[in-house]
Amino acid sequence: MPSSRLTTFIIIGLILGLVSGYISYTYFPESAAEFAETTGLLPTMFLRLIKMIIAPLVFSTLVVGIAKMGDIATVGRIGGKALGWFIFASLISLTLGLVLVETLEPGKAMSLPIPESHVQSGIEAGALSLQGFIAHTIPTSILDAMARNEILQIVVFSLFFGTAMAALGERSKPVIEVVDVLAHIMLKVTGYVMLFAPLAVFGALATTVAKQGLDILRVYGIFMGEFYLGLLLLWVILTILGGLIIGPRVVRLIKRVRGPVILAFSTASSEAAYPRTLEELEKFGCSNRIASFVLPVGYSFNLDGSMMYCTFAVMFIAQVYGIEIPISQQIAMVAVLMLTSKGIAGVPRASLVVIAATLAQFGIPEAGLVLLLGIDHFLDMGRSATNVIGNSIATAVVSKWEGELKEEEEPEGKRAVA
């Protein structure tokens, strides 16, 4: 299915999901739970299909890309440029969230009831340590890493595997050809899986709205509006920074990845958009070997939307409790979040885990996290879409730095007319 047509069906699924969920919640409350349970099977099936293809897709595309780079020096140079951009973008995201929440003060403006300090959020705040980071980075078994979809661990193994193949030269060519064929097979499988995306989007939105209704958006309207304003500003800043390097083409890049962005937004999952993001970046002109390397690494180290949410949410909770945090501690908070948020993409509800750990470290009641649990899905939609934008721009920037940003492929419609 052409990308433009799939995007149209995804938008239709999003609208139908909102409408059907609202009708079920408002007019058929007695059966809303059953309706939500049924429609919830659709995104569950789709996300399981995505998880099914992520590991072999990342491994095959990344190994071939590294093997084609030729040597470890090239891998190190590209990796260094990517990490430099990731750190820079992360600092911008964290700082922007901090500045906005301090300026707008949604925690004071909303006058929400303060949860009792003994209330449990249900979010495990532990395991954010150097040991935990290493556990999520270095695999004990590639099969175990693939079984659990630990993207960063798969990236680490692929780095070793691809570099070893490149070092062997001619002797490894048969294996490179096999892995290259595997990559093309997985991309074809991805095309089949993406046909289910509109149904998944419909089910995800219908389930959430049928369970919670839209009233919760009214109650938390100020917080959500200001947070999405922050995400919009972050999009603008990242686009401008990307434009300084790749030029006016950055606008066409944003248009190119609108399909993956809508998919990530609708399903509240950056992972769901990974295959199509990779495909669109290559059509935009990014080198296959660089896109296959930078994008999966970015999924662990460059979650711009999630980073901004961390500072925004922590300071929001502090404002609700009337806790004043001096600028010195705010700077320390940015530094702590910069480290603790890396490499935990495989952790369920990763942003909430990071926030819970940060609250405990700075003496802010963890019970305040309860205030955000009800709207976390709606917030995660924006975070996921922003993560796709951030990683897409990062990949294009590194491709430009390496002199491997080619001309953009023509859209399907134009090629057909030609």
mmCIF file of N, CA, C and O in Angstrom, residues 49-110:
data_model
loop_
_atom_site.group_PDB
_atom_site.id
_atom_site.type_symbol
_atom_site.label_atom_id
_atom_site.label_comp_id
_atom_site.label_asym_id
_atom_site.label_seq_id
_atom_site.Cartn_x
_atom_site.Cartn_y
_atom_site.Cartn_z
ATOM 1 N N LEU A 49 2.970 -7.867 16.750
ATOM 2 C CA LEU A 49 3.530 -8.086 15.417
ATOM 3 C C LEU A 49 4.759 -7.200 15.198
ATOM 4 O O LEU A 49 5.757 -7.626 14.612
ATOM 5 N N ILE A 50 4.684 -5.949 15.678
ATOM 6 C CA ILE A 50 5.823 -5.045 15.565
ATOM 7 C C ILE A 50 7.011 -5.589 16.348
ATOM 8 O O ILE A 50 8.151 -5.616 15.865
ATOM 9 N N LYS A 51 6.761 -6.040 17.567
ATOM 10 C CA LYS A 51 7.836 -6.613 18.387
ATOM 11 C C LYS A 51 8.428 -7.857 17.711
ATOM 12 O O LYS A 51 9.619 -8.144 17.859
ATOM 13 N N MET A 52 7.590 -8.573 16.971
ATOM 14 C CA MET A 52 8.037 -9.774 16.266
ATOM 15 C C MET A 52 9.102 -9.448 15.217
ATOM 16 O O MET A 52 10.036 -10.227 15.001
ATOM 17 N N ILE A 53 8.988 -8.273 14.576
ATOM 18 C CA ILE A 53 9.897 -7.959 13.478
ATOM 19 C C ILE A 53 11.034 -7.024 13.874
ATOM 20 O O ILE A 53 12.026 -6.921 13.143
ATOM 21 N N ILE A 54 10.918 -6.340 15.016
ATOM 22 C CA ILE A 54 11.906 -5.323 15.383
ATOM 23 C C ILE A 54 13.312 -5.912 15.497
ATOM 24 O O ILE A 54 14.273 -5.406 14.921
ATOM 25 N N ALA A 55 13.458 -7.007 16.264
ATOM 26 C CA ALA A 55 14.793 -7.564 16.526
ATOM 27 C C ALA A 55 15.501 -8.004 15.237
ATOM 28 O O ALA A 55 16.631 -7.572 14.980
ATOM 29 N N PRO A 56 14.890 -8.867 14.411
ATOM 30 C CA PRO A 56 15.581 -9.262 13.171
ATOM 31 C C PRO A 56 15.785 -8.103 12.205
ATOM 32 O O PRO A 56 16.779 -8.065 11.468
ATOM 33 N N LEU A 57 14.869 -7.127 12.208
ATOM 34 C CA LEU A 57 15.014 -5.972 11.316
ATOM 35 C C LEU A 57 16.196 -5.107 11.742
ATOM 36 O O LEU A 57 17.032 -4.720 10.914
ATOM 37 N N VAL A 58 16.280 -4.797 13.031
ATOM 38 C CA VAL A 58 17.393 -3.990 13.535
ATOM 39 C C VAL A 58 18.720 -4.720 13.313
ATOM 40 O O VAL A 58 19.696 -4.133 12.837
ATOM 41 N N PHE A 59 18.759 -6.007 13.651
ATOM 42 C CA PHE A 59 19.999 -6.775 13.519
ATOM 43 C C PHE A 59 20.468 -6.825 12.070
ATOM 44 O O PHE A 59 21.630 -6.517 11.768
ATOM 45 N N SER A 60 19.586 -7.197 11.150
ATOM 46 C CA SER A 60 20.000 -7.391 9.759
ATOM 47 C C SER A 60 20.409 -6.080 9.092
ATOM 48 O O SER A 60 21.448 -6.007 8.423
ATOM 49 N N THR A 61 19.608 -5.025 9.267
ATOM 50 C CA THR A 61 19.937 -3.750 8.622
ATOM 51 C C THR A 61 21.196 -3.133 9.228
ATOM 52 O O THR A 61 22.035 -2.572 8.509
ATOM 53 N N LEU A 62 21.349 -3.246 10.551
ATOM 54 C CA LEU A 62 22.504 -2.646 11.213
ATOM 55 C C LEU A 62 23.795 -3.386 10.873
ATOM 56 O O LEU A 62 24.833 -2.764 10.588
ATOM 57 N N VAL A 63 23.748 -4.719 10.871
ATOM 58 C CA VAL A 63 24.948 -5.505 10.558
ATOM 59 C C VAL A 63 25.421 -5.224 9.133
ATOM 60 O O VAL A 63 26.625 -5.019 8.894
ATOM 61 N N VAL A 64 24.500 -5.202 8.188
ATOM 62 C CA VAL A 64 24.874 -4.921 6.796
ATOM 63 C C VAL A 64 25.450 -3.510 6.674
ATOM 64 O O VAL A 64 26.459 -3.284 6.000
ATOM 65 N N GLY A 65 24.823 -2.564 7.358
ATOM 66 C CA GLY A 65 25.307 -1.188 7.306
ATOM 67 C C GLY A 65 26.716 -1.051 7.850
ATOM 68 O O GLY A 65 27.567 -0.387 7.247
ATOM 69 N N ILE A 66 26.987 -1.688 8.986
ATOM 70 C CA ILE A 66 28.320 -1.616 9.594
ATOM 71 C C ILE A 66 29.349 -2.332 8.729
ATOM 72 O O ILE A 66 30.470 -1.852 8.531
ATOM 73 N N ALA A 67 28.971 -3.499 8.199
ATOM 74 C CA ALA A 67 29.897 -4.248 7.346
ATOM 75 C C ALA A 67 30.288 -3.432 6.121
ATOM 76 O O ALA A 67 31.434 -3.489 5.662
ATOM 77 N N LYS A 68 29.362 -2.647 5.608
ATOM 78 C CA LYS A 68 29.647 -1.830 4.425
ATOM 79 C C LYS A 68 30.485 -0.601 4.765
ATOM 80 O O LYS A 68 31.059 0.026 3.879
ATOM 81 N N MET A 69 30.522 -0.227 6.052
ATOM 82 C CA MET A 69 31.347 0.921 6.452
ATOM 83 C C MET A 69 32.828 0.615 6.291
ATOM 84 O O MET A 69 33.629 1.504 6.043
ATOM 85 N N GLY A 70 33.196 -0.641 6.484
ATOM 86 C CA GLY A 70 34.564 -1.040 6.182
ATOM 87 C C GLY A 70 35.487 -1.210 7.352
ATOM 88 O O GLY A 70 36.275 -2.152 7.378
ATOM 89 N N ASP A 71 35.440 -0.319 8.355
ATOM 90 C CA ASP A 71 36.389 -0.453 9.466
ATOM 91 C C ASP A 71 35.813 0.169 10.729
ATOM 92 O O ASP A 71 34.852 0.940 10.693
ATOM 93 N N ILE A 72 36.461 -0.155 11.864
ATOM 94 C CA ILE A 72 35.993 0.299 13.170
ATOM 95 C C ILE A 72 36.144 1.807 13.328
ATOM 96 O O ILE A 72 35.373 2.453 14.040
ATOM 97 N N ALA A 73 37.121 2.404 12.631
ATOM 98 C CA ALA A 73 37.315 3.854 12.728
ATOM 99 C C ALA A 73 36.104 4.605 12.181
ATOM 100 O O ALA A 73 35.661 5.609 12.759
ATOM 101 N N THR A 74 35.549 4.104 11.073
ATOM 102 C CA THR A 74 34.362 4.735 10.491
ATOM 103 C C THR A 74 33.172 4.604 11.419
ATOM 104 O O THR A 74 32.416 5.559 11.621
ATOM 105 N N VAL A 75 33.005 3.414 11.997
ATOM 106 C CA VAL A 75 31.903 3.193 12.949
ATOM 107 C C VAL A 75 32.040 4.150 14.135
ATOM 108 O O VAL A 75 31.066 4.764 14.575
ATOM 109 N N GLY A 76 33.276 4.268 14.655
ATOM 110 C CA GLY A 76 33.504 5.155 15.790
ATOM 111 C C GLY A 76 33.235 6.608 15.452
ATOM 112 O O GLY A 76 32.671 7.350 16.257
ATOM 113 N N ARG A 77 33.624 7.025 14.250
ATOM 114 C CA ARG A 77 33.402 8.414 13.841
ATOM 115 C C ARG A 77 31.918 8.724 13.730
ATOM 116 O O ARG A 77 31.434 9.728 14.262
ATOM 117 N N ILE A 78 31.180 7.841 13.070
ATOM 118 C CA ILE A 78 29.736 8.055 12.908
ATOM 119 C C ILE A 78 29.031 7.979 14.257
ATOM 120 O O ILE A 78 28.157 8.800 14.572
ATOM 121 N N GLY A 79 29.425 6.995 15.077
ATOM 122 C CA GLY A 79 28.827 6.871 16.405
ATOM 123 C C GLY A 79 29.097 8.091 17.265
ATOM 124 O O GLY A 79 28.211 8.554 18.005
ATOM 125 N N GLY A 80 30.307 8.639 17.171
ATOM 126 C CA GLY A 80 30.645 9.834 17.941
ATOM 127 C C GLY A 80 29.808 11.032 17.520
ATOM 128 O O GLY A 80 29.323 11.799 18.370
ATOM 129 N N LYS A 81 29.625 11.201 16.213
ATOM 130 C CA LYS A 81 28.789 12.306 15.725
ATOM 131 C C LYS A 81 27.335 12.140 16.186
ATOM 132 O O LYS A 81 26.679 13.109 16.578
ATOM 133 N N ALA A 82 26.836 10.899 16.116
ATOM 134 C CA ALA A 82 25.456 10.643 16.531
ATOM 135 C C ALA A 82 25.269 10.932 18.019
ATOM 136 O O ALA A 82 24.314 11.611 18.421
ATOM 137 N N LEU A 83 26.176 10.432 18.843
ATOM 138 C CA LEU A 83 26.062 10.651 20.290
ATOM 139 C C LEU A 83 26.197 12.130 20.634
ATOM 140 O O LEU A 83 25.526 12.625 21.550
ATOM 141 N N GLY A 84 27.063 12.857 19.909
ATOM 142 C CA GLY A 84 27.196 14.291 20.138
ATOM 143 C C GLY A 84 25.880 15.012 19.898
ATOM 144 O O GLY A 84 25.465 15.864 20.696
ATOM 145 N N TRP A 85 25.205 14.665 18.800
ATOM 146 C CA TRP A 85 23.896 15.269 18.509
ATOM 147 C C TRP A 85 22.868 14.844 19.556
ATOM 148 O O TRP A 85 22.064 15.670 20.000
ATOM 149 N N PHE A 86 22.873 13.573 19.942
ATOM 150 C CA PHE A 86 21.906 13.090 20.934
ATOM 151 C C PHE A 86 22.030 13.855 22.249
ATOM 152 O O PHE A 86 21.026 14.251 22.850
ATOM 153 N N ILE A 87 23.261 14.045 22.711
ATOM 154 C CA ILE A 87 23.479 14.745 23.984
ATOM 155 C C ILE A 87 23.015 16.206 23.879
ATOM 156 O O ILE A 87 22.352 16.733 24.782
ATOM 157 N N PHE A 88 23.335 16.840 22.762
ATOM 158 C CA PHE A 88 22.930 18.224 22.537
ATOM 159 C C PHE A 88 21.404 18.350 22.521
ATOM 160 O O PHE A 88 20.825 19.220 23.188
ATOM 161 N N ALA A 89 20.743 17.459 21.775
ATOM 162 C CA ALA A 89 19.282 17.493 21.686
ATOM 163 C C ALA A 89 18.642 17.177 23.033
ATOM 164 O O ALA A 89 17.612 17.759 23.399
ATOM 165 N N SER A 90 19.237 16.265 23.797
ATOM 166 C CA SER A 90 18.702 15.911 25.109
ATOM 167 C C SER A 90 18.760 17.092 26.070
ATOM 168 O O SER A 90 17.815 17.352 26.820
ATOM 169 N N LEU A 91 19.864 17.819 26.038
ATOM 170 C CA LEU A 91 19.994 19.000 26.900
ATOM 171 C C LEU A 91 18.950 20.055 26.547
ATOM 172 O O LEU A 91 18.362 20.691 27.427
ATOM 173 N N ILE A 92 18.724 20.233 25.252
ATOM 174 C CA ILE A 92 17.700 21.189 24.815
ATOM 175 C C ILE A 92 16.321 20.749 25.311
ATOM 176 O O ILE A 92 15.543 21.563 25.833
ATOM 177 N N SER A 93 16.010 19.463 25.166
ATOM 178 C CA SER A 93 14.702 18.945 25.566
ATOM 179 C C SER A 93 14.479 19.101 27.062
ATOM 180 O O SER A 93 13.428 19.577 27.505
ATOM 181 N N LEU A 94 15.465 18.695 27.855
ATOM 182 C CA LEU A 94 15.346 18.794 29.311
ATOM 183 C C LEU A 94 15.225 20.243 29.753
ATOM 184 O O LEU A 94 14.387 20.587 30.605
ATOM 185 N N THR A 95 16.049 21.109 29.200
ATOM 186 C CA THR A 95 16.045 22.520 29.597
ATOM 187 C C THR A 95 14.754 23.204 29.185
ATOM 188 O O THR A 95 14.188 24.001 29.954
ATOM 189 N N LEU A 96 14.257 22.900 27.987
ATOM 190 C CA LEU A 96 13.010 23.502 27.522
ATOM 191 C C LEU A 96 11.858 23.118 28.437
ATOM 192 O O LEU A 96 11.030 23.967 28.809
ATOM 193 N N GLY A 97 11.774 21.841 28.815
ATOM 194 C CA GLY A 97 10.725 21.412 29.733
ATOM 195 C C GLY A 97 10.808 22.134 31.062
ATOM 196 O O GLY A 97 9.782 22.556 31.628
ATOM 197 N N LEU A 98 12.023 22.316 31.560
ATOM 198 C CA LEU A 98 12.235 22.998 32.837
ATOM 199 C C LEU A 98 11.822 24.465 32.758
ATOM 200 O O LEU A 98 11.110 24.977 33.634
ATOM 201 N N VAL A 99 12.240 25.148 31.698
ATOM 202 C CA VAL A 99 11.924 26.572 31.542
ATOM 203 C C VAL A 99 10.415 26.780 31.398
ATOM 204 O O VAL A 99 9.833 27.691 32.022
ATOM 205 N N LEU A 100 9.765 25.963 30.598
ATOM 206 C CA LEU A 100 8.329 26.124 30.365
ATOM 207 C C LEU A 100 7.512 25.895 31.629
ATOM 208 O O LEU A 100 6.607 26.669 31.949
ATOM 209 N N VAL A 101 7.810 24.813 32.353
ATOM 210 C CA VAL A 101 7.020 24.508 33.535
ATOM 211 C C VAL A 101 7.248 25.552 34.637
ATOM 212 O O VAL A 101 6.340 25.868 35.412
ATOM 213 N N GLU A 102 8.443 26.118 34.697
ATOM 214 C CA GLU A 102 8.721 27.175 35.669
ATOM 215 C C GLU A 102 8.047 28.484 35.264
ATOM 216 O O GLU A 102 7.639 29.265 36.124
ATOM 217 N N THR A 103 7.923 28.713 33.965
ATOM 218 C CA THR A 103 7.294 29.941 33.483
ATOM 219 C C THR A 103 5.776 29.879 33.568
ATOM 220 O O THR A 103 5.113 30.819 34.033
ATOM 221 N N LEU A 104 5.196 28.753 33.147
ATOM 222 C CA LEU A 104 3.738 28.621 33.078
ATOM 223 C C LEU A 104 3.113 28.172 34.401
ATOM 224 O O LEU A 104 1.938 28.450 34.656
ATOM 225 N N GLU A 105 3.866 27.451 35.220
ATOM 226 C CA GLU A 105 3.437 26.980 36.548
ATOM 227 C C GLU A 105 2.064 26.289 36.535
ATOM 228 O O GLU A 105 1.132 26.704 37.229
ATOM 229 N N PRO A 106 1.901 25.226 35.743
ATOM 230 C CA PRO A 106 0.599 24.534 35.704
ATOM 231 C C PRO A 106 0.224 23.904 37.044
ATOM 232 O O PRO A 106 -0.963 23.787 37.362
ATOM 233 N N GLY A 107 1.195 23.487 37.845
ATOM 234 C CA GLY A 107 0.909 22.879 39.138
ATOM 235 C C GLY A 107 0.226 23.821 40.099
ATOM 236 O O GLY A 107 -0.565 23.398 40.953
ATOM 237 N N LYS A 108 0.517 25.119 39.975
ATOM 238 C CA LYS A 108 -0.131 26.120 40.835
ATOM 239 C C LYS A 108 -1.462 26.574 40.241
ATOM 240 O O LYS A 108 -2.425 26.822 40.967
ATOM 241 N N ALA A 109 -1.515 26.691 38.915
ATOM 242 C CA ALA A 109 -2.710 27.220 38.253
ATOM 243 C C ALA A 109 -3.896 26.257 38.310
ATOM 244 O O ALA A 109 -5.049 26.688 38.347
ATOM 245 N N MET A 110 -3.632 24.941 38.356
ATOM 246 C CA MET A 110 -4.718 23.962 38.264
ATOM 247 C C MET A 110 -5.399 23.689 39.596
ATOM 248 O O MET A 110 -6.531 23.205 39.633
#
